[in-house]
Coordinates of C-alpha atoms and ligand atoms in Angstrom, one line a residue:
X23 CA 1.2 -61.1 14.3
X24 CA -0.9 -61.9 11.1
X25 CA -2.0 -65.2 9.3
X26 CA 0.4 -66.8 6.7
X27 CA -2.5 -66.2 4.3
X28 CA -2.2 -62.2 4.4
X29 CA 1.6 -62.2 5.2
X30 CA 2.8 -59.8 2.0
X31 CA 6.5 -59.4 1.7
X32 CA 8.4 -56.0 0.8
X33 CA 8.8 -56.5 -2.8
X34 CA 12.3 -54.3 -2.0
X35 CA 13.2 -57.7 0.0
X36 CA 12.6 -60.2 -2.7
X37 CA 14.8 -61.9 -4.8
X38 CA 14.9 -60.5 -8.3
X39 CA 14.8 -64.7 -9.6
X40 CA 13.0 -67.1 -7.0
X41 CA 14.2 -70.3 -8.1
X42 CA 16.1 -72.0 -5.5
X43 CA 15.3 -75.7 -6.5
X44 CA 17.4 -78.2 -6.3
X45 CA 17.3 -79.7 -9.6
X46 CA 15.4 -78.7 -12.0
X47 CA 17.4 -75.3 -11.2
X48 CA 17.1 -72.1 -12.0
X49 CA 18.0 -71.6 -16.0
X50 CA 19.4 -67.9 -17.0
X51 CA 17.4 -65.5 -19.2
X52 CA 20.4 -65.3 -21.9
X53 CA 20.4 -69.2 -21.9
X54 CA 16.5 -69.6 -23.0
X55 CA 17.5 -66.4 -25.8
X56 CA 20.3 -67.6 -26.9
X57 CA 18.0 -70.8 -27.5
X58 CA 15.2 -69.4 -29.0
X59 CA 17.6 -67.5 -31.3
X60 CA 18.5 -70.8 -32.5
X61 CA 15.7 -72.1 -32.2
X62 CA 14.6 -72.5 -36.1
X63 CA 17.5 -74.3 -37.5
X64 CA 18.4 -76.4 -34.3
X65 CA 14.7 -77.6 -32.3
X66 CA 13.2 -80.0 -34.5
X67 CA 16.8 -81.3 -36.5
X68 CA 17.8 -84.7 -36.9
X69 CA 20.3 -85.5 -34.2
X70 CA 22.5 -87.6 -36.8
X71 CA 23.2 -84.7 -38.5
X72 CA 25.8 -81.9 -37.9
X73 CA 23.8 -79.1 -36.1
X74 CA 23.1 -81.3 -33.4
X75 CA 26.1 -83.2 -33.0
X76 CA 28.3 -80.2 -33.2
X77 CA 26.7 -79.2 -30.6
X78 CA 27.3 -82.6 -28.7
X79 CA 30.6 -81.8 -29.5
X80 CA 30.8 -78.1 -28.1
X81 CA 29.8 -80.1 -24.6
X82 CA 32.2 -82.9 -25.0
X83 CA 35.0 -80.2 -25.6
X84 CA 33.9 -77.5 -23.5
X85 CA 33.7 -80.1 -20.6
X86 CA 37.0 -81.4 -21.6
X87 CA 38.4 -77.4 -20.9
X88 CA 36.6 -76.6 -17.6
X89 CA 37.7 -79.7 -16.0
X90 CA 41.2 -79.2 -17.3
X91 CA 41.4 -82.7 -18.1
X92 CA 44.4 -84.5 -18.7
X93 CA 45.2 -86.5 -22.4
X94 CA 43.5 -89.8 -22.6
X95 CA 40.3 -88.7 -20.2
X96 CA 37.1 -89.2 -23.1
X97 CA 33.4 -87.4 -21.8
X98 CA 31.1 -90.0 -22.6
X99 CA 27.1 -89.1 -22.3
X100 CA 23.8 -90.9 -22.6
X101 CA 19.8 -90.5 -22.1
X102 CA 19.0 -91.3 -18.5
X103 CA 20.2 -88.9 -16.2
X104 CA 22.3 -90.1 -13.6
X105 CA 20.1 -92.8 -12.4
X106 CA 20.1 -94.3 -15.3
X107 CA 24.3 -94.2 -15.1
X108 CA 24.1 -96.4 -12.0
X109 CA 22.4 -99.2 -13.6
X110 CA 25.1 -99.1 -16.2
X111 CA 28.1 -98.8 -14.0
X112 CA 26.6 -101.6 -12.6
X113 CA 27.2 -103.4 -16.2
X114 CA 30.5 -101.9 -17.2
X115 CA 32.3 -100.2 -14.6
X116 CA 32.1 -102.5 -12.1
X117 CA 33.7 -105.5 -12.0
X118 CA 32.6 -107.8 -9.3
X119 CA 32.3 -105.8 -6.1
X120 CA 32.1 -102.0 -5.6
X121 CA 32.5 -100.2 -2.3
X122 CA 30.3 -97.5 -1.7
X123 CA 30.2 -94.5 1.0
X124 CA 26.6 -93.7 1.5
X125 CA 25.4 -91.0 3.1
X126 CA 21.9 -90.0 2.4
X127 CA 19.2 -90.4 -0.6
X128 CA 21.8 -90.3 -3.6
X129 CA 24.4 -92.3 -2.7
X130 CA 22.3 -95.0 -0.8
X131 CA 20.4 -95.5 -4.3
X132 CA 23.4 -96.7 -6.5
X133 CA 24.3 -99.1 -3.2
X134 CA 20.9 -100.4 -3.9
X135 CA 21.9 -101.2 -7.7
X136 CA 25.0 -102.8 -6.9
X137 CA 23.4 -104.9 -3.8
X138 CA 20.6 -105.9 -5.9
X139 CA 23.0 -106.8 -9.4
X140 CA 23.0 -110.6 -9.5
X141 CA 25.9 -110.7 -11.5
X142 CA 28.1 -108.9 -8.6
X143 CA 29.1 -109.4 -5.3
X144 CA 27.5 -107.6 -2.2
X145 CA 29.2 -104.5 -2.1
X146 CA 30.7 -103.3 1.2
X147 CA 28.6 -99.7 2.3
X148 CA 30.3 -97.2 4.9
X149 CA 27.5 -95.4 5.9
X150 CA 27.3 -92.5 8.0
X151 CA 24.6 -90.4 9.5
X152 CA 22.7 -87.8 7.3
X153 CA 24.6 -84.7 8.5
X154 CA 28.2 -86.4 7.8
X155 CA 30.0 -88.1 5.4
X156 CA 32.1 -91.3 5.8
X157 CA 35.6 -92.2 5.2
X158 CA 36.6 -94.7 2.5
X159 CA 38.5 -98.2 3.6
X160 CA 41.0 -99.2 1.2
X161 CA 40.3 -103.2 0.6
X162 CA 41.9 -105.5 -2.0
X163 CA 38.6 -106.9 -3.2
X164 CA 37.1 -104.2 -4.2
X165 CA 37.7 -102.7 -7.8
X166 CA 35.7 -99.4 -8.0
X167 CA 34.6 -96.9 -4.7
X168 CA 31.8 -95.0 -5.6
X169 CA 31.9 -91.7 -3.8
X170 CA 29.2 -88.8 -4.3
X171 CA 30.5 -85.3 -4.6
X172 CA 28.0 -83.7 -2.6
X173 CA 24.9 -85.7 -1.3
X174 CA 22.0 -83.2 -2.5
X175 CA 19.4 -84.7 -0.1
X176 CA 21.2 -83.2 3.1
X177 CA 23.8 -80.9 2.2
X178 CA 27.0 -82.4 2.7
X179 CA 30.1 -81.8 0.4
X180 CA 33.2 -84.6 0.5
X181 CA 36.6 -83.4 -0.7
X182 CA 37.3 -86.3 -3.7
X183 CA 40.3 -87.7 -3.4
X184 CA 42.2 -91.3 -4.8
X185 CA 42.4 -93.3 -1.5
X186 CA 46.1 -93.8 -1.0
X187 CA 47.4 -97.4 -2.2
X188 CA 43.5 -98.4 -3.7
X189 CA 44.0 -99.8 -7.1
X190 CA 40.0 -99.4 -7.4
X191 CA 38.1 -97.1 -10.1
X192 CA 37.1 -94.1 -8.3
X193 CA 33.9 -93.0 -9.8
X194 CA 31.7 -89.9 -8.5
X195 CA 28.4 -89.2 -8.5
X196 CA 29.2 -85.7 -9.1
X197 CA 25.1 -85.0 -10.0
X198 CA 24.9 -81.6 -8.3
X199 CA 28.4 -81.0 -7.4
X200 CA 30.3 -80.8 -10.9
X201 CA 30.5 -77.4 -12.0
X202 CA 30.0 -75.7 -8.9
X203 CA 33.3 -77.4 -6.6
X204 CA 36.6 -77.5 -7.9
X205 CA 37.6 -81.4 -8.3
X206 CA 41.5 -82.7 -9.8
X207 CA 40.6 -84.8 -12.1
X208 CA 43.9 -87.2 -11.4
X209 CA 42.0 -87.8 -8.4
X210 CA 39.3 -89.6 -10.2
X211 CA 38.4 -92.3 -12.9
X212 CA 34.7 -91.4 -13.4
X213 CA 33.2 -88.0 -12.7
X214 CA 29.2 -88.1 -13.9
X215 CA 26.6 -85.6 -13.4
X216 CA 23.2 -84.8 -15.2
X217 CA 22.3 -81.2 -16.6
X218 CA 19.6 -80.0 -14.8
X219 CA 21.9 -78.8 -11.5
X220 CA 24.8 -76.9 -11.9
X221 CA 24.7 -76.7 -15.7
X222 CA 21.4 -75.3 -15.5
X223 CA 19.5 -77.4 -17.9
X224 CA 16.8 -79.8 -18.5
X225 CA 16.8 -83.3 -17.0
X226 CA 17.2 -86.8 -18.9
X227 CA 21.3 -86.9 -19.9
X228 CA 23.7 -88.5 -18.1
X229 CA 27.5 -87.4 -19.0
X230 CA 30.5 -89.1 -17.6
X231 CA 34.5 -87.6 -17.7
X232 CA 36.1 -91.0 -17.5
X233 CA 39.7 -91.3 -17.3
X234 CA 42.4 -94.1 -19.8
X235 CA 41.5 -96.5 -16.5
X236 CA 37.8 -96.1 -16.6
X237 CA 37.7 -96.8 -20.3
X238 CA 39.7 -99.4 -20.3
X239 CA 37.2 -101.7 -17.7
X240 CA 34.3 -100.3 -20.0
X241 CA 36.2 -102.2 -23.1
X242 CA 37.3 -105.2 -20.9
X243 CA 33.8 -105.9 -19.5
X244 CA 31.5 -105.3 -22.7
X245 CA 34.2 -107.7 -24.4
X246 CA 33.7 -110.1 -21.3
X247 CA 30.1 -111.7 -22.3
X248 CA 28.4 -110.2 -19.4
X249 CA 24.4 -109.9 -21.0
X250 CA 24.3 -105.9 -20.8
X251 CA 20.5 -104.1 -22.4
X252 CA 21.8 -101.8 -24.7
X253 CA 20.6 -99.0 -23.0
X254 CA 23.0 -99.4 -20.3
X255 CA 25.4 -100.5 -22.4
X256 CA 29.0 -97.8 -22.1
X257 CA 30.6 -99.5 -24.5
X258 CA 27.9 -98.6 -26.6
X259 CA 27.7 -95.0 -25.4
X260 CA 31.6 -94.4 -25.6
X261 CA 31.4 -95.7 -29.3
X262 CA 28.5 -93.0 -29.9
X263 CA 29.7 -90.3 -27.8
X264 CA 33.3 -90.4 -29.7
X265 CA 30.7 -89.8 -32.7
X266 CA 29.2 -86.6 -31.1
X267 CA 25.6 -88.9 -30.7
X268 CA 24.1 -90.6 -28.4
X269 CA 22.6 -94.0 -29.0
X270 CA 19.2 -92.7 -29.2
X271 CA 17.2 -89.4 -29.6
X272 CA 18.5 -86.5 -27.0
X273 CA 16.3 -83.8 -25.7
X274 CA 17.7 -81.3 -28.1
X275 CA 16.7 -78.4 -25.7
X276 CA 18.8 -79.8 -23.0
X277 CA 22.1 -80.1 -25.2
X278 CA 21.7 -76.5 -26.2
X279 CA 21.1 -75.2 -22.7
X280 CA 23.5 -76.9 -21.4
X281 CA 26.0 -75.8 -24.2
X282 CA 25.4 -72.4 -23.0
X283 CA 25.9 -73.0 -19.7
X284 CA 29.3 -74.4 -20.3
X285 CA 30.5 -72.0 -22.8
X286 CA 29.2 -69.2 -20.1
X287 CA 31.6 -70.7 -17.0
X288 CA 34.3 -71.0 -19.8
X289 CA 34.4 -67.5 -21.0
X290 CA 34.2 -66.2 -17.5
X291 CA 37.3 -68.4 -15.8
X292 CA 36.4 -71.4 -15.7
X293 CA 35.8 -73.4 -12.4
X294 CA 37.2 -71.1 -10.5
X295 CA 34.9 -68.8 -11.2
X296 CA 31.3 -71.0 -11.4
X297 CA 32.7 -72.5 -7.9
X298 CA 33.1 -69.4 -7.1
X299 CA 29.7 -68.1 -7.1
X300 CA 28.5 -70.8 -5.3
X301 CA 31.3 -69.9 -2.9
X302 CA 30.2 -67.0 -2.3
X303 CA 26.5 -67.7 -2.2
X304 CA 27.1 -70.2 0.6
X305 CA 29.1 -67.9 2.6
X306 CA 26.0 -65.5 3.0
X307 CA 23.3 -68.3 3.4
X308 CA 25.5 -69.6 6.4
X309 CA 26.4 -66.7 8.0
X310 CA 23.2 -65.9 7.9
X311 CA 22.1 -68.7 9.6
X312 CA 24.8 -68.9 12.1
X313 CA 24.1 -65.1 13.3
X314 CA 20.3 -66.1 13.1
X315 CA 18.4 -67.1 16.3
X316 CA 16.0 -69.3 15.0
X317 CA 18.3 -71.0 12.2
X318 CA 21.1 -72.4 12.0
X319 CA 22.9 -74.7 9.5
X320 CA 22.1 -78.6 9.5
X321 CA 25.5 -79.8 8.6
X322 CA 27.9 -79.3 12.2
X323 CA 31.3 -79.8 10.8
X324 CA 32.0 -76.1 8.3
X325 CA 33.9 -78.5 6.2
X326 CA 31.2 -80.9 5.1
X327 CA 29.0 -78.0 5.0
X328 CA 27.8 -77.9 0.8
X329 CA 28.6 -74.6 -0.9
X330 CA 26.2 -76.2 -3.7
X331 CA 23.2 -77.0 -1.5
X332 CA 22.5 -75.6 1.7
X333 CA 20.4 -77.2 4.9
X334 CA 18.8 -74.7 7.6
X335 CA 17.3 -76.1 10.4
X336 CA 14.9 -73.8 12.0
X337 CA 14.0 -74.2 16.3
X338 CA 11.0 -76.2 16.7
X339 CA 8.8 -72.7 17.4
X340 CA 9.6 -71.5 14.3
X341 CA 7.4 -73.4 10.9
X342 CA 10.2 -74.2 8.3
X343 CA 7.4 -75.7 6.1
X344 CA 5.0 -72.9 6.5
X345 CA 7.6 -70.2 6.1
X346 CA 8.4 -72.2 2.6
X347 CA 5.1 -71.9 1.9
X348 CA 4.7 -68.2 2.3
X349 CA 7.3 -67.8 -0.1
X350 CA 6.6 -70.0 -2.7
X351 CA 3.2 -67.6 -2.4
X352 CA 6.3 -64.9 -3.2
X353 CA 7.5 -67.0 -6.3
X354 CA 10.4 -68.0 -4.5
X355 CA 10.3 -71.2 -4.9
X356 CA 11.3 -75.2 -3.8
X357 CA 13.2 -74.3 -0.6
X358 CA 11.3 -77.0 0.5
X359 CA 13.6 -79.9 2.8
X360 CA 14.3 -82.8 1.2
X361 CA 10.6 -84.7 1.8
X362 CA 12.5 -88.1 3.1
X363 CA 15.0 -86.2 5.7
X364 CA 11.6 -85.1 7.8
X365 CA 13.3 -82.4 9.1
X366 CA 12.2 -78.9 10.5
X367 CA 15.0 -77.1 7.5
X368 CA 15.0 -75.1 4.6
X369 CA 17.1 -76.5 1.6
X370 CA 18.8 -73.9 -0.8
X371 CA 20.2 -74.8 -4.1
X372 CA 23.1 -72.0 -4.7
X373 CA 24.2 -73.1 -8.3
X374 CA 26.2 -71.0 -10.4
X375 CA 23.4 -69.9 -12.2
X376 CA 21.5 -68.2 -8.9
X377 CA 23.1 -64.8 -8.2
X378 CA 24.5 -63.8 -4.2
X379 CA 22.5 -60.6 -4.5
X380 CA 19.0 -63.3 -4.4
X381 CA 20.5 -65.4 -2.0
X382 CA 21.1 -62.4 0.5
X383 CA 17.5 -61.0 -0.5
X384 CA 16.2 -64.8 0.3
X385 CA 17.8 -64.7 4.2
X386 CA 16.3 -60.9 4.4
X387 CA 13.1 -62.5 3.4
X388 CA 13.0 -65.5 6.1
X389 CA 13.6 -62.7 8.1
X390 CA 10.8 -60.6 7.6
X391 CA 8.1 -63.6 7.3
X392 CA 9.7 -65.6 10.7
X393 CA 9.4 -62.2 12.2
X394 CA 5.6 -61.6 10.8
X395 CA 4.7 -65.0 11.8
Ligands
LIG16 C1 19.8 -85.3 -8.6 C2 20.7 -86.3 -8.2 C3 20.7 -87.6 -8.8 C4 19.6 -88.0 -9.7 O1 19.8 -87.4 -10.9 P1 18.8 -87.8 -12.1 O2 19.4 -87.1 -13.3 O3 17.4 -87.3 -11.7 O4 18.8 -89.3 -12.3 C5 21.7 -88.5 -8.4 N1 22.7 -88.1 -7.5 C6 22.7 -86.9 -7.0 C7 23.8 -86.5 -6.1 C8 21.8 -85.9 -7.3 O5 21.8 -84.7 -6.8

């Protein structure tokens, strides 16, 4: 037995990459080159001019390809980041009342927006404990269900699906879950995300796959008189977005990145294969855990289980935080829990972008330190 301080891990056992965060996420080597190749005639360009918004264009149609979507769907996208999308759903996406299936930190948060709107109703929340997800009720006063792809604060994944007889938008928070599950786009009206998860880039944009329907209530609602900041405004954002802009300055590092990343899942197969990875990653983090006996994973049901995010609790004699300590002293880094679930767990982001190969090394790892310990 040593002390965590002098603990040294086999440098044979380490992942070659350490970044297991949940968003920011690990960005690939060839992403930063292929940006610093570029980096002269792109970093530091007006974003009204064509460098940039071809770029904002490679996005808007490289999106438009990986998600297969159908004729009429438009990808709309905005400064923000996903947060910022609930306020303006809020505006222009929901009418008067929303329904909403919460089910941790994420999904409880755009609840919160809706509850507290003055100009809507009180929205009905299905809530479940952190662990599960909840099942949507179909109601006739509610025009848009606001699901969540996979709730990144515990580690559950929800199959997405158009409730059978709603005549409600479906819109998904699909933050950390688009580009790493496979989704049908007929099965929803709003898909949004942000770029720092699967697409493994830099924080700040919000981008939204919105279907005819979806588009439609942004026209009816900004042509309704409901006082909308522009900021928040979709109408606003479809108009610029159709433009290849945004309505104010982007982050130009994060469109490029994010370009890449796209372009990367593209040229490889598509969603099938970026899901795929993660796929694959999660089957070795769980088995793992499951043959493990001092881990095991959070999430009960193997179906809600997140191939995106994964939650290990450890037994009680056994120092999640303290082994996640010893390896951030590794440089593998943020598999720190989620800080408000106050569990006794590891949480592992397995994006696309983070190889099986580290993930396996990772579980050899927590081996070695838990047995050091
Ligand atoms: C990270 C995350 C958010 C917040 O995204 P920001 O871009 O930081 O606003 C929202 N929802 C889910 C599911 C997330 O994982």
């Amino acid at each position: 037995m040593s002390s965590p301080e002098s603990l040294q891990i086999p440098a044979e056992l380490l992942p070659r990459d350490g970044r297991f965060g949940s968003g920011p996420s690990k960005i690939r080597a060839a992403q930063i080159d292929a940006l610093a190749h570029d980096a002269r005639d792109f970093l530091g360009t007006s974003h009204r001019q064509s460098t940039v918004r071809n770029k904002v264009g490679e996005i808007r149609e490289g999106l438009a390809a990986l998600f297969s979507l159908p004729d009429g769907y438009e990808v709309l996208l905005g400064n923000g980041g996903s947060t910022c999308f609930w306020d303006a759903a809020s505006f222009h996406l929901v009418e008067r009342r929303s329904e909403h299936l919460t089910f941790g930190e994420f999904s409880s948060k755009f609840a919160t927006v809706t509850t507290t709107a003055p100009h809507l109703e009180d929205p009905v929340v299905i809530s479940s404990e952190p662990g599960r997800h909840p099942h949507v009720e179909v109601r006739d006063d509610v025009d848009l269900y606001a699901l969540t792809h996979n709730e990144t604060s515990t580690g559950v994944m929800m199959p997405i699906s158009r409730p059978a007889g709603a005549t409600g938008l479906v819109a998904v928070d699909a933050t950390s879950g688009a580009g790493a599950l496979l989704v049908d786009p007929s099965q929803f009206d709003c898909y949004y995300f942000a770029p720092q998860k699967s697409f493994a880039s830099d924080g700040g944009l919000w981008l939204a796959l919105c279907s005819p329907a979806a588009v439609e209530r942004i026209e009816t609602l900004a042509a309704s008189g409901r006082w909308t900041p522009a900021f928040f405004d979709l109408k606003v954002a479809l108009d610029n977005s159709r433009l290849n802009q945004t309505y104010n300055t982007p982050a130009l590092a994060t469109l490029h990145l994010l370009a890449s990343q796209i372009s990367w899942f593209n040229e490889n197969g598509g969603l099938a294969f970026s899901a795929g990875r993660s796929a694959r990653s999660a089957e070795i983090l769980y088995s793992w855990a499951e043959a493990s006996d001092f881990a095991r994973p959070f999430v009960e049901n193997p179906e809600m289980r997140s191939s995106v995010v994964g939650t290990i609790d450890f037994a009680p004699d056994v120092d999640a935080a303290l082994v996640a300590k010893v390896l951030r002293r590794h440089g593998v880094l943020d598999t720190e829990p989620y800080r408000k679930l106050g569990r006794n767990q590891l949480r592992v982001a397995m994006f696309p972008a983070v190889d099986s190969e580290d993930v396996a090394a990772l579980c050899a790892s927590i081996n070695w330190v838990v047995g050091h310990l």
